[in-house]
XYZ file of C-alpha atoms in Angstrom:
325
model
C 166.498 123.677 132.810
C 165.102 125.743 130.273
C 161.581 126.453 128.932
C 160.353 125.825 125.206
C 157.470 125.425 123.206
C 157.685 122.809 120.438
C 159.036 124.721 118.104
C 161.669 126.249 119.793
C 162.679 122.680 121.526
C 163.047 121.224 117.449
C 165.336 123.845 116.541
C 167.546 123.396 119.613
C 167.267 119.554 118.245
C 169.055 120.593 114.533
C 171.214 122.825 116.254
C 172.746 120.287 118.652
C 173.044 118.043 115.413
C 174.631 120.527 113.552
C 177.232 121.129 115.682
C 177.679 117.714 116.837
C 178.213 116.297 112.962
C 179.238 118.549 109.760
C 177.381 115.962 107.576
C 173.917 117.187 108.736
C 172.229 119.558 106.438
C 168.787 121.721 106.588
C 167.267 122.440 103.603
C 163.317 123.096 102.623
C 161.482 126.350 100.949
C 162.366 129.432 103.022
C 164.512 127.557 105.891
C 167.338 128.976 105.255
C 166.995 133.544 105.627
C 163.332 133.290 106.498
C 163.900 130.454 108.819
C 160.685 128.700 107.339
C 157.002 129.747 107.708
C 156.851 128.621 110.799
C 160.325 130.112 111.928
C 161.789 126.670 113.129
C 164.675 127.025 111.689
C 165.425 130.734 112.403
C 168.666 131.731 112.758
C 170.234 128.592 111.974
C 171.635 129.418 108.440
C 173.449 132.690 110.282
C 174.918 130.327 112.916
C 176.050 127.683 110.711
C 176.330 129.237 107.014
C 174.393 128.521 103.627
C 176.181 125.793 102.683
C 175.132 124.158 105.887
C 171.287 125.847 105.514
C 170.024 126.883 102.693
C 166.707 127.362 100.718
C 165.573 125.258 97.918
C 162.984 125.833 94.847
C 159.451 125.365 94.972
C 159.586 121.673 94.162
C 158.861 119.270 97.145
C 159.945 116.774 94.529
C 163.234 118.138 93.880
C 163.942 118.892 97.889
C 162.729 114.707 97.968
C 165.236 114.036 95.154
C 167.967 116.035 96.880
C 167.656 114.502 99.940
C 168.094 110.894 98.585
C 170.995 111.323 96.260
C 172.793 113.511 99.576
C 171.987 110.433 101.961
C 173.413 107.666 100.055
C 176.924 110.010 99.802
C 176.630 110.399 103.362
C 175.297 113.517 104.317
C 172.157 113.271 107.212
C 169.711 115.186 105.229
C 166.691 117.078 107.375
C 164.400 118.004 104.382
C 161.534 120.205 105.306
C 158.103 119.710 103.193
C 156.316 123.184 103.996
C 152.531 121.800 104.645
C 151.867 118.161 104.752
C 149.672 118.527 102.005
C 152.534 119.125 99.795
C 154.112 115.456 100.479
C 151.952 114.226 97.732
C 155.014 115.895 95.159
C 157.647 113.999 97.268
C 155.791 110.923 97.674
C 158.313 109.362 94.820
C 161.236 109.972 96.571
C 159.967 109.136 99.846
C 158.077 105.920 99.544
C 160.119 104.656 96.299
C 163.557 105.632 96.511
C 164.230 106.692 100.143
C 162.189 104.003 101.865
C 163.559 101.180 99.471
C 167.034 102.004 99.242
C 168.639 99.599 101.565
C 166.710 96.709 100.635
C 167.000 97.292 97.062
C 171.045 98.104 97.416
C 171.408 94.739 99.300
C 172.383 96.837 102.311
C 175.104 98.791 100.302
C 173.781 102.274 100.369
C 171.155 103.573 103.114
C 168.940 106.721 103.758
C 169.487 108.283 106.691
C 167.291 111.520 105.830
C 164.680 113.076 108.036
C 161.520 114.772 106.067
C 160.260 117.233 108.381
C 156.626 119.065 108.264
C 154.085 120.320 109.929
C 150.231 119.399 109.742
C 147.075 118.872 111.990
C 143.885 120.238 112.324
C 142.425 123.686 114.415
C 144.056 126.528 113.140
C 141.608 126.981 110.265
C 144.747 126.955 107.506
C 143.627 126.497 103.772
C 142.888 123.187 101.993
C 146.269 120.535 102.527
C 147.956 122.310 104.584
C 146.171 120.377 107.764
C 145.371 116.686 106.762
C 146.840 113.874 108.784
C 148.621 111.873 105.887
C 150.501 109.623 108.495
C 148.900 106.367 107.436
C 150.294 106.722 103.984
C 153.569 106.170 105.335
C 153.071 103.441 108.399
C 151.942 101.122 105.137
C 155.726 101.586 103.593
C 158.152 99.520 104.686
C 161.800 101.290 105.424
C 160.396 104.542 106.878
C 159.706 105.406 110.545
C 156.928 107.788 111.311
C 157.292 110.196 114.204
C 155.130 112.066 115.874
C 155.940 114.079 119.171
C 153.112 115.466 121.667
C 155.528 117.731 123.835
C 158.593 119.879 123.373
C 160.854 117.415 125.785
C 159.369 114.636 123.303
C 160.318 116.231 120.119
C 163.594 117.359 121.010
C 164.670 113.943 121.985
C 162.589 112.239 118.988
C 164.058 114.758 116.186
C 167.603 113.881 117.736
C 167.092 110.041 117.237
C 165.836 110.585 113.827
C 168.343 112.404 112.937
C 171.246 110.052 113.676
C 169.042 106.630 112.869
C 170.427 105.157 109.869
C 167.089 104.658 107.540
C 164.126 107.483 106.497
C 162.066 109.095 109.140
C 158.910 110.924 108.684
C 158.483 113.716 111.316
C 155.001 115.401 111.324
C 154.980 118.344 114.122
C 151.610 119.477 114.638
C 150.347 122.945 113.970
C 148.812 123.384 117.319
C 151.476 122.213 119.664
C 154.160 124.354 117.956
C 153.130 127.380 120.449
C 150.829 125.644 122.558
C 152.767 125.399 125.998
C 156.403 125.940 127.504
C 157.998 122.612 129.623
C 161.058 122.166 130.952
C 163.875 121.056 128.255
C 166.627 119.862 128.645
C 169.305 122.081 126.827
C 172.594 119.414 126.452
C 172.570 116.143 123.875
C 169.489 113.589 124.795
C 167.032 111.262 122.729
C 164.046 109.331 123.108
C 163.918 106.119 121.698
C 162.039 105.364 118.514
C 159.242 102.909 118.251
C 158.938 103.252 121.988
C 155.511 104.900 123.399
C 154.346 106.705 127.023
C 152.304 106.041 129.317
C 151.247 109.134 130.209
C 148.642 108.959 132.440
C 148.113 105.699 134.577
C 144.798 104.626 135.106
C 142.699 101.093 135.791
C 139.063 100.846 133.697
C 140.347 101.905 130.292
C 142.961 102.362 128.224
C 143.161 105.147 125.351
C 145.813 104.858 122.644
C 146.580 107.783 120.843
C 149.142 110.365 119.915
C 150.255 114.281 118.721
C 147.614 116.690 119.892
C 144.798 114.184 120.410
C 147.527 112.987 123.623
C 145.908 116.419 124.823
C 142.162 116.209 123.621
C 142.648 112.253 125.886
C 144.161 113.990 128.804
C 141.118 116.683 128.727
C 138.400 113.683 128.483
C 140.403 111.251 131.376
C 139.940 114.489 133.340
C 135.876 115.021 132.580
C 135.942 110.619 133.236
C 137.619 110.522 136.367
C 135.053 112.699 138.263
C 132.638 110.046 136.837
C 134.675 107.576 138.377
C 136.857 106.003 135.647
C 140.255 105.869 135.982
C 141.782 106.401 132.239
C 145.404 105.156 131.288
C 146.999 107.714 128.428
C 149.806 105.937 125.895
C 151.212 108.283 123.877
C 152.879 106.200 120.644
C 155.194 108.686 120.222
C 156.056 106.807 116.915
C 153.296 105.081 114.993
C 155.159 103.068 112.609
C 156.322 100.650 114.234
C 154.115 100.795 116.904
C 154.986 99.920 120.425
C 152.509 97.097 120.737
C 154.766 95.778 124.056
C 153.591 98.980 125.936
C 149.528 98.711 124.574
C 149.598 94.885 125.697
C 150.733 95.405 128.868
C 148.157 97.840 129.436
C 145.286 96.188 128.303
C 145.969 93.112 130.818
C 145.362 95.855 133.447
C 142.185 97.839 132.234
C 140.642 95.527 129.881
C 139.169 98.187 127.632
C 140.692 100.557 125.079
C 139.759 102.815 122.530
C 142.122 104.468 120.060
C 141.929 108.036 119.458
C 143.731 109.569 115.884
C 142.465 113.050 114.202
C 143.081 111.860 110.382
C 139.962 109.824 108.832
C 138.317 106.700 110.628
C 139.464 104.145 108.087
C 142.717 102.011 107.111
C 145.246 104.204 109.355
C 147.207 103.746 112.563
C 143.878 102.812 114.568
C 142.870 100.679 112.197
C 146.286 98.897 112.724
C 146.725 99.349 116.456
C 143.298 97.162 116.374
C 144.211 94.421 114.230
C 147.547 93.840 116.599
C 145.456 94.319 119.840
C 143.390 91.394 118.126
C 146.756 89.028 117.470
C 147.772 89.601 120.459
C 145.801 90.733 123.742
C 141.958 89.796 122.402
C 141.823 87.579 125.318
C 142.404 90.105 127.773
C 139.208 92.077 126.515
C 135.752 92.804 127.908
C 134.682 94.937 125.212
C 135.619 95.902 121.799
C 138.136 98.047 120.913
C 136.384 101.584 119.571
C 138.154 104.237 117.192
C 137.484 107.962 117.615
C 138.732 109.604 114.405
C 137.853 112.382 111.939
C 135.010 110.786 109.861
C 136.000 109.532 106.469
C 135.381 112.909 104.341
C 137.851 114.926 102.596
C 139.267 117.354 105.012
C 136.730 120.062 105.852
C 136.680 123.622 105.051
C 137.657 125.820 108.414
C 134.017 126.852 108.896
C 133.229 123.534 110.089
C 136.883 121.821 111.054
C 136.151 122.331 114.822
C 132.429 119.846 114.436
C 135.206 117.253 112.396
C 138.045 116.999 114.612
C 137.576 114.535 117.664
C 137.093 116.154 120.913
C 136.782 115.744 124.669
C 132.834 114.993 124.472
C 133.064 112.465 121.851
C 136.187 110.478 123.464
C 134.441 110.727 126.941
C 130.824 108.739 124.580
C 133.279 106.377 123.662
C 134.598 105.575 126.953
C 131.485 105.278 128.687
C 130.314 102.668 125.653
C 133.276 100.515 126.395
C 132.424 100.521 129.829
C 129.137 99.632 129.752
C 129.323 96.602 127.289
């Protein structure tokens, strides 16, 4: 089986679906010679031609536009938004046209498009190029949100939202692009969407979370198990919808939970993984349910980004609170 980073396992993702179906197309600001800023897409225009992979303007609201009037001919559009930042241009044709067109077509005409980009905090990048925007999207109805942790992951993820019949929004995190190799499967696989990972079992607490803070968790169950508390790890995977099946039946077995997310404290995918732990598993609590997050500030400048993000310490502090409630 072969090695890849992140990276490397998304492009083998849109070049499986490019061969497997002539209606996908990849288009985006410098995808197609260039290969995009982050090289993603490198060598995929050679290998499948310009019309199939080509470059667009400057204008994340024309790539947006694009995108929606391809998808409702039939073409499975994989749009690339260079910095998550730059969504804000899009937004229109994301949240208003893509995300509505099947309700507001009476099921006629669909949007099967992906809208790729990368984001996340830690690798000191200039102002919105590193928010987490995610929760501006889990509030719209008619888009997924996807966001992988691993290369096997987001091979299998960008697969699934590539051939899924309504809008996905696939944020691939700055960090993880080059962060490790794991073994990847090279042939035709996906992972389900809206379903999350356990990916490390434990019995005294449960931490929800996903992207790169799966990895800042994994580092703080480690520091927590030499005190003696055995963590459980769910990766989401895909925060809108949320797998609240997989949460529930953790909580009934630890009890406790905290939810970890690097964008701001308030009104995002913590806030919301809360309110359904609360319909649905309160009963099954000993504590309540804590939130590690950024802290509810504009982004920071890079001098100070690593004293914002969430980190081992802070997710171990929250831990040990639920514990001792």
């Amino acid at each position: 089986m072969a090695q890849m980073n992140m990276k490397e396992a998304i492009r083998d993702a849109l070049r499986v679906e490019l061969k497997r179906d002539p209606n996908v197309l990849l288009f985006g600001e410098d995808v197609g010679n260039v290969g995009g800023v982050f090289r993603v897409t490198e060598g995929l225009q050679k290998e499948f031609g310009e019309e199939r992979v080509f470059d667009t303007p400057l204008a994340e609201s024309a790539i947006g536009g694009l995108a929606v009037g391809l998808g409702v001919q039939g073409f499975r559009p994989v749009a690339e938004i260079q910095f998550v930042g730059f969504i804000f241009e899009a937004l229109d044709q994301m949240v208003v046209q893509a995300a509505r067109m099947r309700f507001r077509s009476g099921g006629k005409y669909n949007s099967p498009i992906v809208f790729r980009t990368p984001f996340g905090g830690g690798v000191k990048a200039a102002e919105l190029h590193t928010d987490s925007l995610e929760g501006l999207l889990t509030q719209t109805p008619g888009i997924k949100v996807v966001v992988p942790s691993n290369p096997y992951d987001a091979k299998g993820l960008m697969i699934a939202s590539i051939r899924d019949n309504d809008p996905v929004f696939f944020m691939e995190h700055l960090n993880l692009y080059h962060a490790f190799r794991a073994e990847v499967p090279e042939e035709d696989y996906v992972v389900e969407l809206g379903k999350a990972n356990v990916v490390r079992e434990g019995s005294d607490v449960t931490i929800i979370t996903y992207g790169m803070m799966v990895h800042t968790s994994v580092k703080a169950a480690d520091e927590l198990e030499k005190q003696g508390i055995k963590v459980e790890v769910i990766d989401l995977r895909t925060v809108s919808p949320i797998d609240i099946d997989t949460i529930v039946a953790s909580i009934k077995k630890t009890n406790r939970a905290i939810v970890v997310q690097e964008a701001q404290k308030s009104a995002g995918v913590a806030a919301e993984v809360i309110a359904q732990i609360n319909e649905k598993a309160i009963l099954h609590l000993e504590a309540p349910v804590l939130r590690v997050a950024g802290p509810d500030t504009v982004y920071p400048f890079a001098q100070i980004e690593d004293s914002w993000l969430p980190n081992p310490a802070r997710i171990v502090a929250a831990v040990n609170k639920v514990v001792n409630f």
